[in-house]
Amino acid sequence: MSAAPPGPALVFGAGAVGCWIGGCLQAAGVPVTFVGRVRVLDALRAHGLTLTDLDGGRHHLAADSLQLSEAIPDGCRPALVLLCVKSGATAEAAAMLARSLRAGTLVVSMQNGVNNAAIAQAHAQALAVRAGMVPFNVVELAPGGYHRATSGTLAAQDDPALRAWQPWFAAAGAPLQLHADLTPLLWGKLLLNLNNAVNALSGQPLRAQLLQRDYRVCMAALIDEALAAFRAAGITPARLTPLPPAALPFVLRLPTPLFRRVAARLLRIDATSRTSMADDLSRGRPTEIDALCGEVVRLAKANGLPAPVNERIAELVRAWPRDPRPRDAATLRAELGLA
Ligand SMILES: NC(=O)c1ccc[n+]([C@@H]2O[C@H](COP(=O)([O-])OP(=O)(O)OC[C@H]3O[C@@H](n4cnc5c(N)ncnc54)[C@H](OP(=O)(O)O)[C@@H]3O)[C@@H](O)[C@H]2O)c1
């Protein structure tokens, strides 16, 4: 590994993903500036940044070692920007980056959904925006405490400038794989993210939710519709779990004792883990439902297919502020019209 990183990094949208990945990079020796909201930054000022993971890893970065800002600092010249806001904030974030950063600055979208890099690029045409993919789940366990609760390898669209960063991601304990075409991985991730709506409406931790068959039947129905839309559109999603995407609905519908055995690696999830959509609902923030289930509905419609289950669950998530009612598994299954 070279003695010095390619340059400083900027996390735009310091939340679960931004604090975890940015914190790991800083722990490996990369100077990182975190741009985020007062709520998050004040917690970091008070407690520092503690990073943990389900493999037992732990790092603590003292508060006075953190560069924290509510806006992009004047004269900031990062060699790498990690775009870590939720999908609904992408356009505005990209426009802010475009106003402050030098033309050609490398920006990697670490967001879920398949279109964020394109949206960011459209709003920041002078910057070099690349798609990224975060396969694991990160939760905020305490103020300033972020925990990687599942496993997986970070991925991004290949770019010569990103190759120089790979040793630093590896040293940070968050290796980054580069792909000539990230699209199949983004669709593969979207398939798994369809469960975010189920998890958010369940009000339960991810592992507990996945161990209830009626919730899995809901997830399977969402995936069925997505797979049909993918086939019609000629999209082949990448395999991100030990199971191939086409086998997911069948395995999810298995009785729970069998599911536990077949999907043991899929269930390697901390009991603490929940999806960020669940946090969004509980904090009254906008969700990414439009970039997830909404994307399936659009793709299905564009290919002349219905996607009623994705459509219905998106309605339930959008209705949450008026109807904030966690659903038990049988209720959610019934509300989605799944016999
Ligand atoms: N958490 C996970 O486990 C996980 C895993 C894989 C991928 N992802 C994806 O990663 C992305 C980020 O997720 P997350 O869970 O890290 O979200 P998060 O915890 O909500 O973090 C994003 C942060 O960015 C802030 N922000 C938005 N616009 C900003 C601006 N203009 N200036 C400063 N701060 C701004 C948000 O504040 P406000 O809330 O006030 O807008 C929020 O605090 C999403 O696309 C998500 O789907 C998440």
mmCIF file of C-alpha atoms in Angstrom, residues 32-238:
data_model
loop_
_atom_site.group_PDB
_atom_site.id
_atom_site.type_symbol
_atom_site.label_atom_id
_atom_site.label_comp_id
_atom_site.label_asym_id
_atom_site.label_seq_id
_atom_site.Cartn_x
_atom_site.Cartn_y
_atom_site.Cartn_z
ATOM 1 C CA VAL A 32 -12.190 12.456 6.125
ATOM 2 C CA THR A 33 -14.611 15.374 6.395
ATOM 3 C CA PHE A 34 -18.152 14.466 7.410
ATOM 4 C CA VAL A 35 -20.967 16.719 6.174
ATOM 5 C CA GLY A 36 -24.228 16.047 7.931
ATOM 6 C CA ARG A 37 -27.075 17.293 10.050
ATOM 7 C CA VAL A 38 -26.799 18.877 13.492
ATOM 8 C CA ARG A 39 -28.436 15.869 15.204
ATOM 9 C CA VAL A 40 -25.755 13.496 13.944
ATOM 10 C CA LEU A 41 -22.813 15.885 14.217
ATOM 11 C CA ASP A 42 -23.662 16.911 17.791
ATOM 12 C CA ALA A 43 -23.701 13.247 18.805
ATOM 13 C CA LEU A 44 -20.271 12.810 17.192
ATOM 14 C CA ARG A 45 -18.993 15.963 18.946
ATOM 15 C CA ALA A 46 -20.199 14.606 22.271
ATOM 16 C CA HIS A 47 -19.262 10.938 21.947
ATOM 17 C CA GLY A 48 -16.771 10.592 19.089
ATOM 18 C CA LEU A 49 -17.399 7.912 16.481
ATOM 19 C CA THR A 50 -17.512 4.272 17.522
ATOM 20 C CA LEU A 51 -17.580 1.641 14.797
ATOM 21 C CA THR A 52 -18.445 -1.954 15.528
ATOM 22 C CA ASP A 53 -19.361 -4.962 13.412
ATOM 23 C CA LEU A 54 -20.894 -8.391 13.740
ATOM 24 C CA ASP A 55 -17.432 -9.986 13.439
ATOM 25 C CA GLY A 56 -16.390 -8.359 16.721
ATOM 26 C CA GLY A 57 -14.459 -5.433 15.211
ATOM 27 C CA ARG A 58 -14.334 -2.161 17.172
ATOM 28 C CA HIS A 59 -12.744 1.233 16.479
ATOM 29 C CA HIS A 60 -13.183 4.448 18.337
ATOM 30 C CA LEU A 61 -12.356 7.817 16.796
ATOM 31 C CA ALA A 62 -12.115 10.577 19.380
ATOM 32 C CA ALA A 63 -14.395 13.559 18.864
ATOM 33 C CA ASP A 64 -11.450 15.935 18.415
ATOM 34 C CA SER A 65 -10.104 13.792 15.558
ATOM 35 C CA LEU A 66 -13.282 14.243 13.515
ATOM 36 C CA GLN A 67 -13.744 16.956 10.894
ATOM 37 C CA LEU A 68 -17.453 17.722 11.071
ATOM 38 C CA SER A 69 -19.425 20.296 9.142
ATOM 39 C CA GLU A 70 -23.030 21.143 8.346
ATOM 40 C CA ALA A 71 -22.016 22.361 4.892
ATOM 41 C CA ILE A 72 -19.207 21.658 2.468
ATOM 42 C CA PRO A 73 -16.306 23.678 3.909
ATOM 43 C CA ASP A 74 -14.946 26.510 1.728
ATOM 44 C CA GLY A 75 -11.934 25.398 -0.263
ATOM 45 C CA CYS A 76 -12.672 21.718 0.343
ATOM 46 C CA ARG A 77 -10.763 19.681 -2.255
ATOM 47 C CA PRO A 78 -11.582 15.996 -1.676
ATOM 48 C CA ALA A 79 -10.095 13.348 -3.933
ATOM 49 C CA LEU A 80 -13.124 11.166 -3.212
ATOM 50 C CA VAL A 81 -16.687 11.984 -2.216
ATOM 51 C CA LEU A 82 -18.966 9.329 -0.786
ATOM 52 C CA LEU A 83 -22.546 10.348 -1.500
ATOM 53 C CA CYS A 84 -24.529 8.850 1.363
ATOM 54 C CA VAL A 85 -27.841 10.719 1.485
ATOM 55 C CA LYS A 86 -31.170 8.956 1.011
ATOM 56 C CA SER A 87 -32.451 8.726 -2.574
ATOM 57 C CA GLY A 88 -34.944 11.587 -2.195
ATOM 58 C CA ALA A 89 -32.081 13.952 -1.308
ATOM 59 C CA THR A 90 -29.780 12.991 -4.194
ATOM 60 C CA ALA A 91 -30.591 15.801 -6.613
ATOM 61 C CA GLU A 92 -30.187 18.539 -4.006
ATOM 62 C CA ALA A 93 -27.006 16.996 -2.606
ATOM 63 C CA ALA A 94 -25.472 16.691 -6.073
ATOM 64 C CA ALA A 95 -26.278 20.307 -6.866
ATOM 65 C CA MET A 96 -24.530 21.353 -3.619
ATOM 66 C CA LEU A 97 -21.479 19.273 -4.473
ATOM 67 C CA ALA A 98 -21.407 20.753 -7.975
ATOM 68 C CA ARG A 99 -21.399 24.302 -6.565
ATOM 69 C CA SER A 100 -18.501 23.632 -4.172
ATOM 70 C CA LEU A 101 -16.154 21.110 -5.732
ATOM 71 C CA ARG A 102 -13.646 21.200 -8.547
ATOM 72 C CA ALA A 103 -14.707 19.845 -11.940
ATOM 73 C CA GLY A 104 -13.789 16.188 -12.304
ATOM 74 C CA THR A 105 -14.023 15.387 -8.553
ATOM 75 C CA LEU A 106 -14.780 11.705 -8.098
ATOM 76 C CA VAL A 107 -18.128 11.057 -6.394
ATOM 77 C CA VAL A 108 -19.334 7.544 -5.557
ATOM 78 C CA SER A 109 -22.994 7.041 -4.770
ATOM 79 C CA MET A 110 -23.163 4.580 -1.876
ATOM 80 C CA GLN A 111 -26.956 4.583 -2.056
ATOM 81 C CA ASN A 112 -29.598 1.958 -2.613
ATOM 82 C CA GLY A 113 -31.793 2.158 -5.700
ATOM 83 C CA VAL A 114 -30.659 1.870 -9.299
ATOM 84 C CA ASN A 115 -30.768 5.498 -10.475
ATOM 85 C CA ASN A 116 -29.005 7.605 -7.863
ATOM 86 C CA ALA A 117 -25.689 7.891 -9.691
ATOM 87 C CA ALA A 118 -27.477 8.983 -12.876
ATOM 88 C CA ILE A 119 -29.596 11.509 -10.962
ATOM 89 C CA ALA A 120 -26.507 12.864 -9.198
ATOM 90 C CA GLN A 121 -24.575 13.087 -12.471
ATOM 91 C CA ALA A 122 -27.452 14.981 -14.102
ATOM 92 C CA HIS A 123 -27.370 17.532 -11.260
ATOM 93 C CA ALA A 124 -23.564 17.730 -11.092
ATOM 94 C CA GLN A 125 -22.460 17.411 -14.678
ATOM 95 C CA ALA A 126 -18.885 18.601 -14.085
ATOM 96 C CA LEU A 127 -18.231 15.961 -11.412
ATOM 97 C CA ALA A 128 -17.321 12.334 -12.127
ATOM 98 C CA VAL A 129 -20.159 10.395 -10.499
ATOM 99 C CA ARG A 130 -19.876 6.616 -10.246
ATOM 100 C CA ALA A 131 -22.391 4.119 -8.916
ATOM 101 C CA GLY A 132 -21.572 2.195 -5.761
ATOM 102 C CA MET A 133 -23.311 -0.535 -3.809
ATOM 103 C CA VAL A 134 -23.306 -1.219 -0.073
ATOM 104 C CA PRO A 135 -24.359 -4.833 0.487
ATOM 105 C CA PHE A 136 -24.411 -4.758 4.266
ATOM 106 C CA ASN A 137 -26.652 -3.202 6.848
ATOM 107 C CA VAL A 138 -25.477 -0.454 9.198
ATOM 108 C CA VAL A 139 -27.433 0.645 12.241
ATOM 109 C CA GLU A 140 -26.986 3.500 14.678
ATOM 110 C CA LEU A 141 -26.900 1.713 18.019
ATOM 111 C CA ALA A 142 -26.234 4.758 20.174
ATOM 112 C CA PRO A 143 -25.372 8.418 19.569
ATOM 113 C CA GLY A 144 -22.109 8.296 17.624
ATOM 114 C CA GLY A 145 -22.186 4.489 17.571
ATOM 115 C CA TYR A 146 -22.568 2.727 14.218
ATOM 116 C CA HIS A 147 -22.648 -1.015 13.781
ATOM 117 C CA ARG A 148 -22.283 -3.147 10.656
ATOM 118 C CA ALA A 149 -24.896 -5.797 11.327
ATOM 119 C CA THR A 150 -24.520 -7.999 8.226
ATOM 120 C CA SER A 151 -21.687 -8.886 5.826
ATOM 121 C CA GLY A 152 -20.759 -8.300 2.208
ATOM 122 C CA THR A 153 -18.221 -6.581 -0.022
ATOM 123 C CA LEU A 154 -18.593 -2.975 -1.153
ATOM 124 C CA ALA A 155 -18.807 -2.565 -4.911
ATOM 125 C CA ALA A 156 -18.501 0.304 -7.365
ATOM 126 C CA GLN A 157 -18.346 0.971 -11.060
ATOM 127 C CA ASP A 158 -14.766 0.664 -12.229
ATOM 128 C CA ASP A 159 -12.779 3.855 -12.635
ATOM 129 C CA PRO A 160 -8.993 4.234 -12.767
ATOM 130 C CA ALA A 161 -9.152 6.863 -10.018
ATOM 131 C CA LEU A 162 -10.996 4.447 -7.748
ATOM 132 C CA ARG A 163 -8.374 1.720 -8.151
ATOM 133 C CA ALA A 164 -5.929 3.837 -6.152
ATOM 134 C CA TRP A 165 -8.451 3.825 -3.326
ATOM 135 C CA GLN A 166 -8.876 0.063 -3.163
ATOM 136 C CA PRO A 167 -5.920 -0.574 -0.788
ATOM 137 C CA TRP A 168 -7.338 2.064 1.556
ATOM 138 C CA PHE A 169 -10.779 0.489 1.597
ATOM 139 C CA ALA A 170 -9.128 -2.891 2.203
ATOM 140 C CA ALA A 171 -7.043 -1.470 5.056
ATOM 141 C CA ALA A 172 -10.219 0.073 6.433
ATOM 142 C CA GLY A 173 -11.782 -3.390 6.696
ATOM 143 C CA ALA A 174 -14.301 -2.499 3.993
ATOM 144 C CA PRO A 175 -12.807 -3.895 0.762
ATOM 145 C CA LEU A 176 -14.125 -2.373 -2.452
ATOM 146 C CA GLN A 177 -14.621 -4.468 -5.586
ATOM 147 C CA LEU A 178 -14.753 -2.648 -8.914
ATOM 148 C CA HIS A 179 -17.016 -3.822 -11.737
ATOM 149 C CA ALA A 180 -17.042 -2.838 -15.400
ATOM 150 C CA ASP A 181 -20.837 -2.813 -15.163
ATOM 151 C CA LEU A 182 -22.439 -2.351 -11.766
ATOM 152 C CA THR A 183 -25.998 -2.505 -13.092
ATOM 153 C CA PRO A 184 -26.636 -6.213 -12.345
ATOM 154 C CA LEU A 185 -25.473 -5.672 -8.745
ATOM 155 C CA LEU A 186 -27.711 -2.646 -8.324
ATOM 156 C CA TRP A 187 -30.731 -4.640 -9.511
ATOM 157 C CA GLY A 188 -29.683 -7.600 -7.355
ATOM 158 C CA LYS A 189 -29.498 -5.301 -4.333
ATOM 159 C CA LEU A 190 -32.850 -3.744 -5.168
ATOM 160 C CA LEU A 191 -34.388 -7.199 -5.102
ATOM 161 C CA LEU A 192 -33.237 -7.661 -1.483
ATOM 162 C CA ASN A 193 -34.196 -4.105 -0.557
ATOM 163 C CA LEU A 194 -37.823 -4.887 -1.400
ATOM 164 C CA ASN A 195 -37.923 -6.344 2.094
ATOM 165 C CA ASN A 196 -37.224 -2.871 3.533
ATOM 166 C CA ALA A 197 -40.911 -1.993 3.231
ATOM 167 C CA VAL A 198 -41.961 -5.276 4.879
ATOM 168 C CA ASN A 199 -39.473 -4.722 7.672
ATOM 169 C CA ALA A 200 -40.470 -1.094 8.177
ATOM 170 C CA LEU A 201 -44.182 -1.946 8.387
ATOM 171 C CA SER A 202 -43.482 -4.881 10.719
ATOM 172 C CA GLY A 203 -41.895 -2.647 13.368
ATOM 173 C CA GLN A 204 -39.576 -5.568 14.192
ATOM 174 C CA PRO A 205 -35.838 -6.189 13.946
ATOM 175 C CA LEU A 206 -34.791 -7.697 10.620
ATOM 176 C CA ARG A 207 -33.900 -11.152 11.906
ATOM 177 C CA ALA A 208 -37.080 -11.506 13.944
ATOM 178 C CA GLN A 209 -39.119 -10.361 10.935
ATOM 179 C CA LEU A 210 -37.450 -12.818 8.560
ATOM 180 C CA LEU A 211 -38.180 -15.680 10.939
ATOM 181 C CA GLN A 212 -41.940 -15.224 10.449
ATOM 182 C CA ARG A 213 -43.261 -16.969 7.380
ATOM 183 C CA ASP A 214 -46.112 -14.567 6.636
ATOM 184 C CA TYR A 215 -43.638 -11.690 6.372
ATOM 185 C CA ARG A 216 -41.445 -13.815 4.100
ATOM 186 C CA VAL A 217 -44.463 -14.586 1.920
ATOM 187 C CA CYS A 218 -44.879 -10.815 1.501
ATOM 188 C CA MET A 219 -41.205 -10.442 0.544
ATOM 189 C CA ALA A 220 -41.466 -13.379 -1.863
ATOM 190 C CA ALA A 221 -44.452 -11.805 -3.622
ATOM 191 C CA LEU A 222 -42.579 -8.500 -4.016
ATOM 192 C CA ILE A 223 -39.592 -10.359 -5.479
ATOM 193 C CA ASP A 224 -41.802 -12.423 -7.811
ATOM 194 C CA GLU A 225 -43.136 -9.226 -9.369
ATOM 195 C CA ALA A 226 -39.657 -7.768 -9.666
ATOM 196 C CA LEU A 227 -38.251 -10.916 -11.280
ATOM 197 C CA ALA A 228 -41.099 -10.929 -13.828
ATOM 198 C CA ALA A 229 -40.395 -7.275 -14.631
ATOM 199 C CA PHE A 230 -36.641 -8.016 -14.920
ATOM 200 C CA ARG A 231 -37.310 -10.877 -17.338
ATOM 201 C CA ALA A 232 -39.543 -8.685 -19.468
ATOM 202 C CA ALA A 233 -36.936 -5.920 -19.475
ATOM 203 C CA GLY A 234 -33.984 -8.254 -20.147
ATOM 204 C CA ILE A 235 -32.345 -7.479 -16.784
ATOM 205 C CA THR A 236 -30.266 -10.159 -15.074
ATOM 206 C CA PRO A 237 -29.812 -9.312 -11.402
ATOM 207 C CA ALA A 238 -26.531 -10.320 -9.772
#
